[in-house]
Short mmCIF file of C-alpha atoms and ligand atoms in Angstrom, two decimals:
data_model
loop_
_atom_site.label_atom_id
_atom_site.label_comp_id
_atom_site.label_asym_id
_atom_site.label_seq_id
_atom_site.Cartn_x
_atom_site.Cartn_y
_atom_site.Cartn_z
CA MET A 64 9.77 13.84 -17.34
CA ASN A 65 13.32 14.74 -18.14
CA ILE A 66 15.09 13.65 -15.01
CA SER A 67 18.05 15.98 -15.54
CA SER A 68 15.81 18.99 -16.07
CA ASN A 69 15.91 22.30 -14.23
CA LYS A 70 12.71 21.28 -12.52
CA LEU A 71 14.49 18.42 -10.83
CA LEU A 72 17.12 20.80 -9.45
CA LEU A 73 14.39 23.18 -8.33
CA ALA A 74 12.45 20.33 -6.69
CA ILE A 75 15.50 19.28 -4.70
CA ASP A 76 16.14 22.85 -3.64
CA GLN A 77 12.53 23.65 -2.69
CA LEU A 78 12.01 20.41 -0.79
CA SER A 79 14.87 21.26 1.50
CA GLU A 80 14.19 25.02 1.68
CA ILE A 81 10.41 25.17 2.08
CA GLY A 82 9.37 21.52 2.26
CA TYR A 83 7.36 21.22 -0.96
CA TYR A 84 7.48 21.63 -4.73
CA VAL A 85 4.82 21.91 -7.43
CA TRP A 86 6.01 20.22 -10.64
CA ASP A 87 3.74 21.13 -13.55
CA ASP A 88 3.51 18.90 -16.65
CA PHE A 89 5.19 16.00 -14.88
CA VAL A 90 3.10 13.77 -17.16
CA SER A 91 1.45 14.64 -20.49
CA LEU A 92 -2.29 15.18 -20.95
CA GLU A 93 -2.45 12.05 -23.06
CA ASP A 94 -1.01 10.02 -20.18
CA VAL A 95 -3.42 11.74 -17.77
CA LYS A 96 -6.40 10.68 -19.92
CA ASN A 97 -5.18 7.08 -19.93
CA LEU A 98 -4.67 7.07 -16.18
CA VAL A 99 -8.17 8.46 -15.59
CA SER A 100 -9.72 5.73 -17.74
CA ILE A 101 -7.79 3.09 -15.81
CA ALA A 102 -9.07 4.59 -12.55
CA ASN A 103 -12.65 4.65 -13.87
CA GLU A 104 -12.32 1.06 -15.03
CA GLY A 105 -11.13 0.05 -11.55
CA ARG A 106 -13.96 1.93 -9.92
CA LEU A 107 -16.55 0.24 -12.14
CA SER A 108 -15.18 -3.21 -11.41
CA GLY A 109 -15.29 -2.55 -7.67
CA ASP A 110 -11.51 -2.42 -7.11
CA PHE A 111 -11.65 0.85 -5.18
CA LYS A 112 -12.14 0.68 -1.43
CA LYS A 113 -13.18 3.33 1.01
CA ALA A 114 -9.96 4.80 2.41
CA GLY A 115 -9.31 4.44 6.11
CA ILE A 116 -7.12 6.00 8.74
CA GLY A 117 -4.33 4.17 10.57
CA LYS A 118 -3.05 0.70 9.90
CA GLN A 119 -3.91 -2.82 10.96
CA ALA A 120 -5.43 -2.90 14.48
CA LEU A 121 -5.83 0.88 14.52
CA PHE A 122 -7.49 1.01 11.10
CA GLN A 123 -10.80 2.87 11.04
CA LEU A 124 -13.24 4.27 8.50
CA ASP A 125 -14.48 7.75 9.24
CA LYS A 126 -16.28 9.86 6.66
CA SER A 127 -15.92 12.96 8.82
CA ILE A 128 -12.13 12.73 8.36
CA ARG A 129 -11.70 11.55 4.77
CA GLY A 130 -14.11 10.67 1.99
CA ASP A 131 -11.93 9.23 -0.76
CA PHE A 132 -11.81 5.79 -2.38
CA ILE A 133 -8.48 4.19 -3.19
CA GLN A 134 -6.88 1.40 -5.20
CA TRP A 135 -3.29 0.42 -4.48
CA ILE A 136 -1.00 0.05 -7.49
CA ASP A 137 2.45 -1.46 -7.95
CA ARG A 138 4.91 -2.57 -10.61
CA GLY A 139 2.83 -5.69 -11.19
CA SER A 140 0.15 -3.53 -12.86
CA LYS A 141 -1.11 -4.78 -16.22
CA HIS A 142 -1.13 -1.21 -17.53
CA GLU A 143 2.01 0.07 -19.28
CA ILE A 144 1.17 3.65 -18.43
CA VAL A 145 0.99 2.86 -14.71
CA LYS A 146 4.37 1.12 -14.92
CA LYS A 147 5.78 4.11 -16.80
CA PHE A 148 4.68 6.47 -14.05
CA LEU A 149 6.09 4.20 -11.33
CA ASN A 150 9.40 4.10 -13.22
CA GLN A 151 9.50 7.89 -13.25
CA ILE A 152 8.93 7.95 -9.50
CA GLU A 153 11.70 5.37 -9.12
CA LEU A 154 14.10 7.65 -11.03
CA LEU A 155 13.04 10.62 -8.95
CA LYS A 156 13.60 8.59 -5.78
CA ASP A 157 17.15 7.74 -6.91
CA LYS A 158 17.91 11.38 -7.70
CA LEU A 159 16.58 12.53 -4.34
CA ASN A 160 18.72 9.93 -2.60
CA GLU A 161 21.83 11.02 -4.49
CA THR A 162 21.37 14.66 -3.66
CA CYS A 163 19.46 14.87 -0.37
CA TYR A 164 20.63 11.74 1.44
CA LEU A 165 17.08 10.95 2.47
CA GLY A 166 17.74 7.21 2.60
CA ILE A 167 14.62 6.35 0.61
CA LYS A 168 14.32 2.62 0.06
CA ASP A 169 10.95 2.13 -1.52
CA PHE A 170 7.59 3.73 -2.20
CA GLU A 171 3.90 2.88 -1.94
CA THR A 172 1.21 4.30 -4.20
CA HIS A 173 -2.52 4.31 -4.81
CA PHE A 174 -5.12 5.87 -7.07
CA ALA A 175 -7.50 8.10 -5.14
CA ILE A 176 -10.95 9.27 -6.14
CA TYR A 177 -12.73 11.92 -4.11
CA PRO A 178 -16.43 11.89 -5.05
CA GLU A 179 -18.31 15.20 -5.09
CA ASN A 180 -18.49 16.92 -1.69
CA THR A 181 -15.68 14.97 -0.01
CA PHE A 182 -12.46 16.11 1.65
CA TYR A 183 -9.59 14.93 3.84
CA LYS A 184 -9.18 16.83 7.10
CA LYS A 185 -5.87 18.33 8.19
CA HIS A 186 -3.27 15.63 8.94
CA VAL A 187 0.35 14.58 8.52
CA ASP A 188 1.38 11.54 6.47
CA ARG A 189 4.22 10.60 8.78
CA PHE A 190 3.06 9.58 12.23
CA GLN A 191 3.41 6.66 14.61
CA GLN A 192 1.53 4.19 12.41
CA ASN A 193 3.29 5.41 9.27
CA ALA A 194 6.70 6.27 10.63
CA HIS A 195 8.54 5.46 7.41
CA ARG A 196 6.98 7.99 5.06
CA VAL A 197 9.57 10.61 4.09
CA ILE A 198 8.29 12.34 0.95
CA SER A 199 4.65 12.43 -0.13
CA PHE A 200 3.79 12.83 -3.81
CA VAL A 201 0.49 13.43 -5.56
CA LEU A 202 -0.04 13.32 -9.31
CA TYR A 203 -3.25 15.16 -10.18
CA LEU A 204 -5.44 13.95 -13.01
CA ASN A 205 -8.13 16.62 -13.38
CA GLU A 206 -8.53 18.27 -16.75
CA ASN A 207 -10.42 21.58 -16.95
CA TRP A 208 -10.36 22.06 -13.19
CA GLU A 209 -11.76 25.45 -12.19
CA ASP A 210 -11.58 27.57 -9.02
CA GLY A 211 -15.16 26.78 -8.03
CA HIS A 212 -14.48 23.06 -8.07
CA GLY A 213 -12.53 23.29 -4.79
CA GLY A 214 -10.43 20.24 -3.96
CA GLU A 215 -7.24 22.22 -3.40
CA LEU A 216 -4.50 20.68 -1.34
CA ALA A 217 -3.83 23.12 1.48
CA LEU A 218 -0.33 22.90 2.91
CA TYR A 219 0.67 24.52 6.18
CA PRO A 220 4.41 25.09 6.05
CA SER A 221 5.59 27.16 9.03
CA GLY A 222 2.25 28.67 9.99
CA THR A 223 1.28 29.91 6.52
CA ILE A 224 -1.23 28.37 4.13
CA GLU A 225 -0.43 27.41 0.53
CA LYS A 226 -3.21 26.15 -1.71
CA VAL A 227 -2.32 23.86 -4.61
CA GLN A 228 -4.89 23.24 -7.35
CA PRO A 229 -5.22 19.60 -8.47
CA PHE A 230 -4.46 20.35 -12.15
CA ALA A 231 -3.96 17.56 -14.68
CA GLY A 232 -0.34 16.45 -15.04
CA ARG A 233 0.86 18.32 -11.95
CA LEU A 234 2.99 16.46 -9.41
CA LEU A 235 3.08 17.85 -5.89
CA LEU A 236 5.98 16.76 -3.69
CA PHE A 237 6.14 17.54 0.01
CA ARG A 238 7.83 16.35 3.16
CA SER A 239 5.52 13.86 4.83
CA GLU A 240 5.70 15.52 8.24
CA LEU A 241 4.10 18.74 6.90
CA GLU A 242 0.49 19.36 7.88
CA HIS A 243 -1.90 19.37 4.92
CA GLU A 244 -5.53 18.87 4.00
CA VAL A 245 -7.71 18.26 0.97
CA LEU A 246 -10.34 20.99 0.89
CA MET A 247 -13.93 20.13 -0.03
CA SER A 248 -14.05 18.97 -3.62
CA TYR A 249 -17.28 19.87 -5.42
CA LYS A 250 -16.42 17.72 -8.41
CA THR A 251 -15.03 14.18 -8.66
CA ARG A 252 -11.29 14.53 -8.09
CA TYR A 253 -8.71 12.03 -9.39
CA SER A 254 -5.11 11.55 -8.32
CA ILE A 255 -2.33 9.08 -7.77
CA THR A 256 -0.97 9.54 -4.27
CA GLY A 257 2.13 7.93 -2.86
CA TRP A 258 4.92 8.01 -0.32
CA MET A 259 8.64 7.46 -0.50
CA LEU A 260 9.68 5.31 2.44
CA ASP A 261 12.88 4.97 4.42
CA LYS A 262 12.18 1.27 4.81
CA ASN A 263 11.47 -1.55 2.41
CA MET A 264 7.72 -1.83 1.91
CA ASP A 265 7.35 -5.50 2.81
CA LEU A 266 8.97 -4.61 6.14
CA THR A 267 6.76 -1.66 7.09
CA PHE A 268 4.81 -3.75 9.59
CA LEU A 269 7.99 -3.75 11.69
CA PRO A 270 8.47 -0.83 14.06
C1 OGA B 544 -3.29 11.79 1.46
C2 OGA B 544 -3.34 13.19 1.00
C3 OGA B 544 -3.49 14.78 -0.80
C4 OGA B 544 -4.16 15.03 -2.09
O1 OGA B 544 -3.82 10.91 0.74
O2 OGA B 544 -2.69 11.53 2.53
O3 OGA B 544 -3.05 14.05 1.80
O4 OGA B 544 -4.03 16.16 -2.62
N1 OGA B 544 -3.67 13.48 -0.28
O5 OGA B 544 -4.86 14.15 -2.60
NI1 NI B 545 -1.88 13.22 3.36
#
């Protein structure tokens, strides 16, 4: 990613105008392949957990709401490529702060795998239990994704519906209060999902 590119300016503009931006080729196909093998490695060694809803005492598992498996990642990762991606997000965060005054302090990120025939029902990422999420981002890792594979991210900005295909290398950015949903995915669907936070992550248990 060239952080001073036109796409950055567009992203800033679109996030404030319509609440989301689709950034194609945010990472190269070579990097996508590496990230997918790291995710598969993690899945094989049992590092992925069934994703839940809510936090701490309100945490619950419910397949009728979401069917993905996740593995949290951070700068302590042993994989250079993961660190490289997190650095790019860090740069993006700084640029968004400089231009949009969003007061972003930190971010949290995980790999997500949606097995065949899973989805994530309509929701918002910023709510009482996750009050500090400001911008959501999703890097998609699916090469040769076709229409029939489903798994689009449906966004509902101001009463309309926008469907975003989970194409390899594409980064979707959207404001965390926007309603969205992952439509039924008929093929295993890989991504790295994360949130930019207006609070330091080790403090998010505070109100
Ligand atoms: C989420 C989410 C979107 C996607 O994990 O909260 O909405 O396209 N993910 O994976
Ligand atoms: Ni979400």
